Short mmCIF file of C-alpha atoms and ligand atoms in Angstrom, two decimals:
data_model
loop_
_atom_site.label_atom_id
_atom_site.label_comp_id
_atom_site.label_asym_id
_atom_site.label_seq_id
_atom_site.Cartn_x
_atom_site.Cartn_y
_atom_site.Cartn_z
CA MET V 383 -153.83 22.20 53.46
CA ALA V 384 -150.05 22.83 52.93
CA LYS V 385 -149.46 26.86 52.44
CA SER V 386 -147.80 27.35 48.99
CA ILE V 387 -144.36 29.43 49.89
CA PHE V 388 -146.45 32.38 48.54
CA GLU V 389 -148.46 32.82 51.45
CA LYS V 390 -145.78 32.49 53.96
CA ASN V 391 -144.96 36.01 55.28
CA ILE V 392 -141.38 37.46 54.50
CA ASP V 393 -140.01 37.34 57.85
CA ASP V 394 -140.61 33.57 58.10
CA ILE V 395 -138.65 32.86 54.43
CA SER V 396 -135.63 35.18 54.83
CA THR V 397 -134.71 33.30 58.17
CA LYS V 398 -134.59 29.95 56.88
CA PRO V 399 -131.77 28.60 54.35
CA MET V 400 -133.11 28.23 50.87
CA PHE V 401 -132.11 25.02 48.64
CA PHE V 402 -131.68 26.07 45.19
CA GLU V 403 -132.24 22.52 43.68
CA GLY V 404 -135.79 22.78 42.96
CA PHE V 405 -136.20 26.17 44.43
CA CYS V 406 -137.49 24.94 47.59
CA TYR V 407 -137.03 25.89 51.18
CA GLU V 408 -136.37 23.41 53.92
CA GLY V 409 -138.75 21.56 56.00
CA GLU V 410 -142.61 20.66 54.74
CA PHE V 411 -141.84 21.27 51.09
CA LYS V 412 -138.23 20.03 50.63
CA ARG V 413 -138.48 17.20 48.05
CA LYS V 414 -137.94 13.50 49.61
CA GLU V 415 -136.84 11.58 46.66
CA LYS V 416 -134.61 12.52 43.64
CA VAL V 417 -136.29 14.15 40.96
CA ASN V 418 -137.07 11.84 37.85
CA ILE V 419 -135.59 13.94 34.82
CA PRO V 420 -135.18 12.06 31.54
CA GLN V 421 -131.75 11.59 30.61
CA LEU V 422 -131.34 12.03 27.09
CA SER V 423 -128.33 13.62 25.04
CA GLU V 424 -128.76 16.90 23.03
CA LEU V 425 -128.48 15.00 20.17
CA GLU V 426 -131.08 12.89 21.20
CA VAL V 427 -133.22 15.81 21.96
CA MET V 428 -132.62 17.22 18.59
CA ARG V 429 -133.28 14.56 16.71
CA HIS V 430 -137.02 14.03 18.23
CA TYR V 431 -137.85 17.65 17.54
CA LYS V 432 -136.48 17.22 14.37
CA MET V 433 -138.52 14.38 13.69
CA LEU V 434 -141.99 16.15 14.63
CA SER V 435 -140.73 19.30 12.49
CA ASP V 436 -140.30 16.81 9.50
CA LYS V 437 -144.24 15.57 9.87
CA ASN V 438 -145.33 19.05 9.54
CA PHE V 439 -145.34 21.27 6.67
CA CYS V 440 -144.24 25.12 6.55
CA ILE V 441 -143.70 27.70 3.91
CA GLU V 442 -140.11 27.02 4.47
CA LYS V 443 -140.96 23.40 2.97
CA GLY V 444 -142.85 24.12 0.00
CA PHE V 445 -145.33 26.37 -2.06
CA TYR V 446 -148.36 27.21 0.60
CA PRO V 447 -151.23 29.20 -1.57
CA LEU V 448 -153.82 29.10 1.50
CA GLY V 449 -156.41 31.59 0.35
CA SER V 450 -157.47 34.21 2.86
CA CYS V 451 -154.67 32.96 5.39
CA THR V 452 -151.82 34.89 3.42
CA MET V 453 -149.18 32.42 4.39
CA LYS V 454 -146.56 34.47 3.01
CA TYR V 455 -142.64 33.86 4.40
CA ASN V 456 -141.62 34.82 7.88
CA PRO V 457 -138.25 36.79 7.20
CA ARG V 458 -135.60 35.71 9.91
CA VAL V 459 -134.60 39.25 10.54
CA ASN V 460 -137.96 39.19 12.48
CA GLU V 461 -136.77 36.72 14.56
CA GLU V 462 -133.47 37.94 15.26
CA ILE V 463 -134.97 41.24 16.26
CA SER V 464 -137.22 39.54 18.62
CA SER V 465 -135.09 37.76 19.94
CA LEU V 466 -133.04 40.65 21.45
CA LYS V 467 -132.16 40.49 25.27
CA GLY V 468 -133.66 43.83 25.80
CA PHE V 469 -136.79 42.96 24.56
CA LEU V 470 -137.15 39.37 25.63
CA ASN V 471 -136.11 40.05 29.47
CA LEU V 472 -138.27 43.13 29.99
CA HIS V 473 -140.87 42.13 32.48
CA PRO V 474 -144.34 43.81 31.57
CA HIS V 475 -144.53 45.37 34.82
CA GLN V 476 -141.85 47.11 34.56
CA ASP V 477 -142.26 51.18 35.33
CA ASP V 478 -142.39 53.01 32.20
CA GLU V 479 -139.18 54.95 33.08
CA ASP V 480 -137.28 51.44 32.64
CA ALA V 481 -139.53 50.41 29.36
CA GLN V 482 -138.83 53.30 27.40
CA GLY V 483 -137.48 51.45 24.12
CA SER V 484 -140.35 48.64 24.04
CA LEU V 485 -142.85 51.44 24.41
CA GLU V 486 -141.33 53.56 21.72
CA VAL V 487 -141.62 50.09 19.71
CA MET V 488 -145.51 49.61 20.46
CA TYR V 489 -146.18 53.33 19.64
CA LYS V 490 -144.43 53.42 16.32
CA LEU V 491 -146.20 50.28 15.49
CA GLN V 492 -149.53 52.11 16.41
CA GLU V 493 -148.25 55.00 14.03
CA ALA V 494 -147.38 52.88 11.28
CA LEU V 495 -150.99 50.95 11.30
CA LYS V 496 -152.42 54.24 11.72
CA ILE V 497 -150.82 55.50 8.08
CA ILE V 498 -151.85 52.04 6.53
CA SER V 499 -155.13 51.83 7.31
CA GLY V 500 -156.14 55.57 7.56
CA MET V 501 -157.41 55.03 10.97
CA ASP V 502 -156.92 57.77 13.73
CA TYR V 503 -156.31 55.58 16.83
CA VAL V 504 -154.82 51.73 17.24
CA THR V 505 -154.96 49.24 19.69
CA LEU V 506 -152.41 46.25 19.80
CA GLN V 507 -154.14 44.57 22.54
CA PRO V 508 -156.00 41.73 20.14
CA MET V 509 -154.31 38.41 20.18
CA ALA V 510 -156.10 37.20 16.82
CA GLY V 511 -157.95 38.49 13.89
CA ALA V 512 -161.29 37.12 15.62
CA HIS V 513 -160.09 38.44 18.91
CA GLY V 514 -159.64 42.13 17.10
CA GLU V 515 -163.14 41.28 15.76
CA LEU V 516 -164.70 41.10 19.00
CA THR V 517 -163.14 44.23 20.44
CA GLY V 518 -164.47 46.13 17.51
CA MET V 519 -167.57 44.93 17.99
CA MET V 520 -167.52 45.79 21.54
CA ILE V 521 -166.45 49.09 21.11
CA ILE V 522 -169.38 49.53 18.71
CA LYS V 523 -171.95 48.30 21.13
CA LYS V 524 -170.22 50.74 24.18
CA TYR V 525 -170.49 53.44 21.38
CA PHE V 526 -174.30 53.20 20.74
CA GLU V 527 -174.68 52.62 24.78
CA GLN V 528 -173.03 55.67 25.24
CA LYS V 529 -175.55 57.42 22.94
CA GLY V 530 -178.59 55.92 24.57
CA GLU V 531 -179.49 54.02 21.42
CA LYS V 532 -180.48 50.51 21.73
CA ARG V 533 -178.98 48.93 17.83
CA LYS V 534 -179.00 45.21 18.16
CA LYS V 535 -178.88 44.06 14.25
CA VAL V 536 -175.44 43.66 12.59
CA ILE V 537 -175.34 43.26 8.87
CA ILE V 538 -173.03 40.40 7.67
CA PRO V 539 -173.04 39.38 3.97
CA ASP V 540 -172.86 35.51 3.01
CA SER V 541 -169.17 35.56 1.67
CA SER V 542 -168.08 36.42 5.19
CA HIS V 543 -165.31 34.67 7.12
CA GLY V 544 -167.17 32.53 9.56
CA THR V 545 -165.29 34.37 12.84
CA ASN V 546 -167.27 37.63 11.76
CA PRO V 547 -170.80 36.48 12.54
CA ALA V 548 -169.52 34.38 15.74
CA SER V 549 -167.92 37.71 16.77
CA ALA V 550 -170.86 39.85 16.53
CA VAL V 551 -173.13 37.37 18.72
CA MET V 552 -170.43 36.95 21.02
CA ALA V 553 -170.52 40.94 21.78
CA GLY V 554 -174.22 40.46 22.00
CA PHE V 555 -175.42 41.55 18.46
CA GLU V 556 -177.85 40.03 16.26
CA VAL V 557 -176.47 38.76 13.06
CA VAL V 558 -178.63 39.03 9.33
CA GLU V 559 -176.89 37.70 6.39
CA ILE V 560 -177.58 39.18 2.99
CA LYS V 561 -177.08 37.64 -0.04
CA SER V 562 -174.09 38.37 -2.45
CA ASP V 563 -175.30 39.46 -6.02
CA LYS V 564 -174.47 37.64 -9.44
CA ARG V 565 -171.19 39.11 -9.58
CA GLY V 566 -170.26 38.08 -5.80
CA LEU V 567 -170.57 41.43 -4.57
CA ILE V 568 -172.80 43.22 -2.06
CA ASP V 569 -176.40 43.80 -3.28
CA ILE V 570 -177.37 47.10 -2.42
CA GLU V 571 -181.04 46.30 -3.07
CA GLU V 572 -180.49 43.26 -0.56
CA LEU V 573 -178.96 45.70 2.06
CA LYS V 574 -181.76 48.41 1.98
CA LYS V 575 -184.37 45.95 2.79
CA VAL V 576 -182.77 45.07 5.72
CA LEU V 577 -181.73 48.44 7.01
CA ASP V 578 -183.46 49.79 9.70
CA ASN V 579 -182.83 52.25 12.95
CA ASN V 580 -182.19 48.87 15.27
CA THR V 581 -178.89 48.37 12.67
CA ALA V 582 -175.92 48.80 14.46
CA ALA V 583 -173.24 48.35 11.89
CA ILE V 584 -172.19 46.31 8.69
CA MET V 585 -169.48 43.62 8.49
CA MET V 586 -167.43 43.63 5.84
CA THR V 587 -164.23 42.47 3.62
CA ASN V 588 -162.97 44.24 1.01
CA PRO V 589 -161.23 42.98 -1.43
CA ASN V 590 -163.94 40.25 -0.06
CA THR V 591 -163.32 36.51 0.56
CA LEU V 592 -163.78 35.88 -3.60
CA GLY V 593 -160.87 38.32 -4.00
CA LEU V 594 -163.25 40.89 -5.49
CA PHE V 595 -163.37 44.46 -4.73
CA GLU V 596 -166.52 45.81 -3.55
CA GLU V 597 -166.97 48.68 -5.76
CA ASN V 598 -169.93 50.20 -4.31
CA ILE V 599 -168.34 50.52 -1.11
CA LEU V 600 -168.84 54.35 -1.20
CA GLU V 601 -172.45 54.45 -1.51
CA ILE V 602 -172.43 51.65 1.03
CA SER V 603 -170.72 53.38 3.50
CA LYS V 604 -173.35 56.72 2.89
CA ILE V 605 -176.28 54.46 3.27
CA MET V 606 -174.99 53.20 6.56
CA HIS V 607 -173.62 56.29 7.72
CA ASN V 608 -176.98 58.00 7.04
CA ASN V 609 -178.80 55.71 8.85
CA GLY V 610 -176.53 56.44 11.95
CA SER V 611 -175.03 52.90 11.57
CA LEU V 612 -171.11 52.27 11.33
CA LEU V 613 -169.18 49.97 9.44
CA TYR V 614 -166.72 47.47 10.61
CA TYR V 615 -163.64 46.16 7.84
CA ASP V 616 -162.71 43.01 8.41
CA GLY V 617 -158.44 44.01 7.66
CA ALA V 618 -157.29 40.13 8.39
CA ASN V 619 -155.51 40.34 5.22
CA LEU V 620 -154.25 43.83 3.71
CA ASN V 621 -152.05 42.15 1.14
CA ALA V 622 -154.11 43.62 -2.03
CA ILE V 623 -154.59 47.39 -1.08
CA MET V 624 -151.59 48.45 1.31
CA GLY V 625 -150.43 51.71 -0.34
CA TYR V 626 -153.08 51.93 -2.77
CA THR V 627 -156.25 52.66 -0.61
CA ASN V 628 -157.39 52.08 2.93
CA PRO V 629 -160.42 51.54 5.13
CA LYS V 630 -160.39 55.07 6.11
CA LEU V 631 -160.97 56.38 2.41
CA MET V 632 -163.36 53.59 2.10
CA GLY V 633 -165.84 54.94 4.95
CA PHE V 634 -165.32 52.38 7.63
CA ASP V 635 -165.07 53.26 11.22
CA VAL V 636 -163.44 50.25 12.85
CA VAL V 637 -160.76 47.69 11.25
CA HIS V 638 -159.02 44.95 12.93
CA MET V 639 -155.69 43.65 10.91
CA ASN V 640 -153.98 40.42 11.32
CA LEU V 641 -150.21 41.12 11.98
CA HIS V 642 -149.52 37.20 11.35
CA LYS V 643 -151.05 37.63 7.47
CA THR V 644 -150.04 40.81 6.17
CA PHE V 645 -146.99 41.62 8.63
CA SER V 646 -145.34 38.35 7.97
CA THR V 647 -145.58 37.00 11.54
CA PRO V 648 -145.51 33.07 11.72
CA HIS V 649 -149.11 31.47 12.28
CA GLY V 650 -149.20 27.87 12.07
CA GLY V 651 -150.59 25.72 14.31
CA GLY V 652 -152.72 28.19 16.19
CA GLY V 653 -149.85 29.68 17.53
CA PRO V 654 -149.55 33.22 18.50
CA GLY V 655 -150.59 35.88 16.73
CA ALA V 656 -152.25 39.79 16.63
CA GLY V 657 -154.94 41.38 15.79
CA PRO V 658 -154.81 45.37 16.18
CA VAL V 659 -157.74 47.28 15.98
CA GLY V 660 -157.99 50.89 14.62
CA VAL V 661 -160.96 53.18 14.98
CA VAL V 662 -161.85 56.79 13.75
CA GLU V 663 -161.80 59.87 15.98
CA LYS V 664 -165.61 59.54 17.34
CA LEU V 665 -164.91 55.78 19.12
CA LYS V 666 -161.50 56.62 20.40
CA ASP V 667 -162.64 56.92 24.13
CA PHE V 668 -163.77 53.24 23.92
CA LEU V 669 -160.40 51.47 23.08
CA PRO V 670 -158.96 48.96 25.69
CA ALA V 671 -157.27 50.39 27.98
CA PRO V 672 -153.96 50.78 28.55
CA THR V 673 -153.41 52.96 25.50
CA ILE V 674 -149.64 53.54 24.67
CA GLU V 675 -149.08 57.27 24.37
CA GLN V 676 -146.27 59.78 23.88
CA LYS V 677 -145.80 63.14 25.45
CA ASP V 678 -142.42 65.36 25.36
CA GLY V 679 -140.62 62.17 24.03
CA LYS V 680 -141.67 59.76 26.76
CA TYR V 681 -143.74 57.01 26.03
CA PHE V 682 -146.06 55.80 28.71
CA ARG V 683 -148.83 53.70 29.24
CA ASN V 684 -152.50 55.54 29.87
CA TYR V 685 -155.04 53.77 31.94
CA ASN V 686 -157.21 56.60 32.54
CA HIS V 687 -160.09 56.28 30.10
CA GLN V 688 -163.47 56.64 31.56
CA ASN V 689 -165.20 54.86 28.69
CA SER V 690 -162.70 52.23 27.85
CA ILE V 691 -164.40 49.00 26.98
CA GLY V 692 -161.76 47.64 29.46
CA LYS V 693 -158.81 45.48 29.16
CA VAL V 694 -158.94 42.56 26.21
CA SER V 695 -155.67 40.91 26.95
CA ALA V 696 -153.27 40.45 29.88
CA PHE V 697 -150.93 43.47 29.60
CA TYR V 698 -150.71 44.65 25.84
CA GLY V 699 -150.89 41.94 23.61
CA ASN V 700 -148.45 39.53 21.79
CA PHE V 701 -145.76 41.78 22.21
CA SER V 702 -142.68 39.55 20.41
CA VAL V 703 -145.20 39.16 17.47
CA LEU V 704 -145.57 43.02 17.73
CA LEU V 705 -141.84 43.16 16.93
CA ARG V 706 -141.72 41.21 13.90
CA ALA V 707 -144.30 42.68 12.38
CA TYR V 708 -143.05 46.11 13.36
CA THR V 709 -139.58 44.84 11.58
CA TYR V 710 -141.22 43.70 8.78
CA ILE V 711 -142.92 47.34 8.03
CA LEU V 712 -139.48 49.03 8.74
CA MET V 713 -137.65 46.89 6.33
CA LEU V 714 -140.15 47.62 3.73
CA GLY V 715 -141.32 51.04 4.53
CA ARG V 716 -142.85 52.50 0.95
CA ASP V 717 -142.15 48.87 -0.68
CA LEU V 718 -145.25 47.70 1.42
CA LYS V 719 -147.30 48.96 -1.80
CA LYS V 720 -145.03 46.49 -3.79
CA VAL V 721 -145.69 43.94 -1.68
CA SER V 722 -149.58 44.33 -2.79
CA GLN V 723 -148.30 44.72 -6.55
CA ASP V 724 -146.78 41.41 -6.12
CA ALA V 725 -149.29 39.67 -4.35
CA VAL V 726 -151.63 40.53 -6.96
CA LEU V 727 -150.03 40.32 -10.05
CA ASN V 728 -149.27 36.37 -8.78
CA ALA V 729 -152.70 35.62 -7.77
CA ASN V 730 -153.82 36.79 -11.18
CA TYR V 731 -150.86 35.21 -13.06
CA VAL V 732 -151.91 31.86 -11.62
CA LYS V 733 -155.61 32.49 -12.28
CA GLU V 734 -154.68 33.38 -15.77
CA LYS V 735 -153.19 30.19 -16.55
CA LEU V 736 -155.46 28.25 -14.98
CA LYS V 737 -158.50 29.42 -15.99
CA LYS V 738 -157.97 27.01 -19.25
CA TYR V 739 -158.60 23.81 -17.13
CA TYR V 740 -160.45 25.09 -14.18
CA LYS V 741 -163.24 26.95 -13.85
CA VAL V 742 -163.08 30.23 -11.92
CA ALA V 743 -166.35 30.82 -9.70
CA TYR V 744 -166.34 34.81 -10.49
CA ASP V 745 -164.30 35.53 -13.20
CA THR V 746 -163.69 39.22 -12.87
CA LYS V 747 -161.24 41.59 -12.20
CA SER V 748 -159.58 39.67 -8.84
CA LEU V 749 -156.98 40.80 -6.71
CA HIS V 750 -154.83 39.20 -4.13
CA GLU V 751 -156.68 35.41 -4.46
CA PHE V 752 -159.31 33.91 -6.54
CA VAL V 753 -161.56 31.06 -6.18
CA LEU V 754 -161.92 28.01 -8.45
CA THR V 755 -164.68 25.59 -8.12
CA THR V 756 -164.62 22.18 -9.30
CA GLU V 757 -168.37 21.47 -9.85
CA ASN V 758 -168.13 20.63 -13.45
CA LEU V 759 -165.71 17.57 -12.42
CA HIS V 760 -168.20 15.89 -10.79
CA SER V 761 -169.36 13.65 -13.47
CA LYS V 762 -165.48 12.33 -12.96
CA GLY V 763 -165.88 11.50 -9.89
CA ILE V 764 -163.71 13.69 -8.83
CA ASN V 765 -163.94 16.94 -6.18
CA THR V 766 -161.90 19.54 -4.24
CA LEU V 767 -161.01 17.39 -1.35
CA LYS V 768 -159.49 14.76 -3.70
CA ILE V 769 -157.44 17.52 -5.74
CA ALA V 770 -156.50 19.02 -2.49
CA LYS V 771 -155.15 15.91 -1.32
CA ARG V 772 -153.24 14.99 -4.25
CA LEU V 773 -151.66 18.15 -4.23
CA MET V 774 -149.94 17.37 -1.18
CA ASP V 775 -147.95 14.68 -2.98
CA PHE V 776 -146.51 17.11 -4.77
CA ASN V 777 -144.90 19.14 -1.86
CA ILE V 778 -147.69 21.47 -2.43
CA HIS V 779 -149.94 22.60 0.90
CA PRO V 780 -153.54 22.41 -0.35
CA PRO V 781 -154.88 25.79 -0.82
CA THR V 782 -157.99 26.97 1.53
CA ILE V 783 -161.30 24.57 0.58
CA TYR V 784 -164.77 24.70 0.79
CA PHE V 785 -164.42 28.48 1.48
CA PRO V 786 -165.95 30.69 0.86
CA LEU V 787 -169.64 28.65 1.58
CA ILE V 788 -171.21 30.71 -1.04
CA VAL V 789 -168.99 28.95 -3.97
CA HIS V 790 -169.74 24.96 -4.26
CA GLU V 791 -166.67 22.96 -4.13
CA ALA V 792 -164.77 25.85 -3.84
CA MET V 793 -160.72 26.11 -3.93
CA MET V 794 -159.67 29.60 -2.65
CA ILE V 795 -155.92 30.25 -3.85
CA GLU V 796 -153.69 32.78 -2.54
CA PRO V 797 -149.73 32.74 -3.88
CA THR V 798 -148.65 35.52 -1.57
CA GLU V 799 -145.96 38.06 -2.79
CA SER V 800 -143.17 35.81 -1.41
CA GLU V 801 -143.05 33.54 -4.33
CA SER V 802 -141.12 33.40 -7.71
CA LYS V 803 -142.34 32.49 -10.95
CA GLU V 804 -140.86 29.41 -11.06
CA VAL V 805 -142.73 28.02 -8.28
CA LEU V 806 -146.30 29.56 -9.63
CA ASP V 807 -145.57 27.71 -12.82
CA ASN V 808 -144.79 24.49 -11.03
CA PHE V 809 -147.75 24.66 -9.31
CA ILE V 810 -149.96 25.67 -12.55
CA ASP V 811 -148.05 22.64 -13.99
CA VAL V 812 -149.03 20.13 -11.02
CA MET V 813 -152.72 21.33 -11.31
CA ILE V 814 -152.92 20.81 -14.99
CA LYS V 815 -151.26 17.15 -14.20
CA ILE V 816 -153.93 16.50 -11.53
CA LEU V 817 -156.64 17.45 -14.20
CA LYS V 818 -155.19 14.76 -16.53
CA GLU V 819 -154.82 12.01 -14.01
CA ALA V 820 -158.45 12.50 -13.14
CA ASP V 821 -159.20 11.76 -16.55
CA ILE V 822 -157.15 8.58 -17.09
CA GLU V 823 -157.58 7.08 -13.32
CA PRO V 824 -159.98 8.76 -11.55
CA GLU V 825 -160.47 5.87 -8.87
CA LYS V 826 -157.08 6.01 -7.61
CA PHE V 827 -157.82 9.48 -6.13
CA ASP V 828 -159.76 7.50 -3.35
CA LEU V 829 -155.79 6.69 -2.05
CA TYR V 830 -154.24 9.92 -2.29
CA PRO V 831 -151.83 11.05 -0.41
CA LEU V 832 -149.30 8.60 -0.95
CA THR V 833 -146.18 10.48 0.24
CA THR V 834 -147.37 11.95 3.45
CA GLU V 835 -146.47 10.99 6.84
CA THR V 836 -150.08 10.55 7.44
CA LYS V 837 -152.00 8.94 4.51
CA LYS V 838 -155.90 9.44 3.56
CA VAL V 839 -157.86 9.83 6.72
CA ASP V 840 -161.10 9.12 7.60
CA GLU V 841 -162.72 12.60 8.12
CA VAL V 842 -166.12 11.27 9.46
CA LEU V 843 -164.18 9.52 11.98
CA ALA V 844 -161.70 12.51 13.07
CA ALA V 845 -164.44 14.68 13.68
CA ARG V 846 -166.56 12.49 15.68
CA GLN V 847 -163.86 11.46 17.74
CA LEU V 848 -161.29 13.74 18.70
CA ASN V 849 -158.26 11.57 19.52
CA LEU V 850 -155.00 13.44 18.80
CA ARG V 851 -152.68 10.64 19.89
CA TYR V 852 -150.04 9.02 17.70
CA LYS V 853 -151.26 6.78 15.34
CA ASN V 854 -150.47 3.75 16.41
CA GLU V 855 -151.92 4.21 19.87
CA LYS V 856 -155.48 2.89 19.63
C1 PLP M 1264 -158.07 34.92 9.23
C2 PLP M 1264 -158.75 35.71 8.57
C3 PLP M 1264 -159.74 35.81 10.37
C4 PLP M 1264 -159.55 35.53 11.54
O1 PLP M 1264 -158.12 35.73 11.93
P1 PLP M 1264 -157.66 34.90 13.17
O2 PLP M 1264 -156.27 35.58 13.60
O3 PLP M 1264 -157.60 33.45 12.51
O4 PLP M 1264 -158.71 34.85 14.67
C5 PLP M 1264 -160.80 36.63 10.23
N1 PLP M 1264 -161.23 37.16 8.80
C6 PLP M 1264 -160.72 36.70 7.81
C7 PLP M 1264 -161.57 37.70 6.15
C8 PLP M 1264 -159.39 36.21 7.80
O5 PLP M 1264 -158.95 35.75 6.52
#
């Protein structure tokens, strides 16, 4: 077997002439034929990528009210800052001494997230919301192990995001689901029924995935803490509460935050994200190493944590995502509160306007998002999927559909703070127009969308045969 150049000893390499084409050394590794690089002009390459991007939908193209996902605008200044050469060219193995600027940014982002979440310590390592959940659940597991307690159970309401039970199970817990009450909130009696000394934690989202605030949160946290259990806050989306309240005030012990939702970093197409985790004082020893710390004005990576759950990412997380989120936070400062205000106002404006035409699933005071149901349109042969497909013909990305699972024919709408009244009014008009179309020509809905690159797809086939090749290739 040929040895890779990395296995050669250093003397061997330094005495041989180096050939830069292909970064190879003369001899056994030198390429015999010319490299077959496609010969294309810059213009041809640009056209290719433009064509690919035109096939996609993005927030710069149109309204994107994807509930729970918080598809807000990603300000260009974030891109400018994250592509500064000093950040881009820094190697993660560089000594602390030479990386003070980057360490300072990470440290200060941690500080900002501590203020926003109310938590005492923050790690930036997790690379997604679900990854943050797993990290948080591992911390909770280790906490009980250290106490010599074998608690196996995690309670999760039926309105939860699907990643919650998945993360709890991956961390080695058993999940117990509890039913929401008639108002879409946690039913305290149901909670008490399943709570026992085997219960490690409850995982909650507040406001929950229906966009409703869990009014009894203080009572719930008291019940949990009296039982020796912890509270996990799924803070993927903080758009409703920033500057008004925080998970610490509600009594939570661990929280993850999606920088790619609340803090405006891009998250299309499964791209890089960040799911920092905050914890209260008593859980700080279990955070992933290294932690980014500061002493006497010097920033450093601290690997010295005996009870750490270990590393959860290579290096320190998605650094360029962290830069973008930090930029967003600095640009807004105290106006982050206004983000929440506008996000809640926009959602309620759309809800109140659409309420006369569509059925709202839980029509109580909602926050940054709300859920419609099209259950009542079944008799017309119309369902949520058909309305979602038709929206695409109006250059609107469909809202989140068929989630949360507790609402039949759900359509979850989150406009975010990014949008103007004109955009919201247009969406409302289109939704009303679609309803009228459904009255007149419901059969046409089997054909929609008509204007998109890919037309009506065979959903069953797509799920059974995962062929992602271009549609003309069989
Ligand atoms: C998006 C979301 C998650 C998961 O975040 P990812 O970054 O996609 O892993 C978890 N919980 C809620 C409520 C979310 O909206």
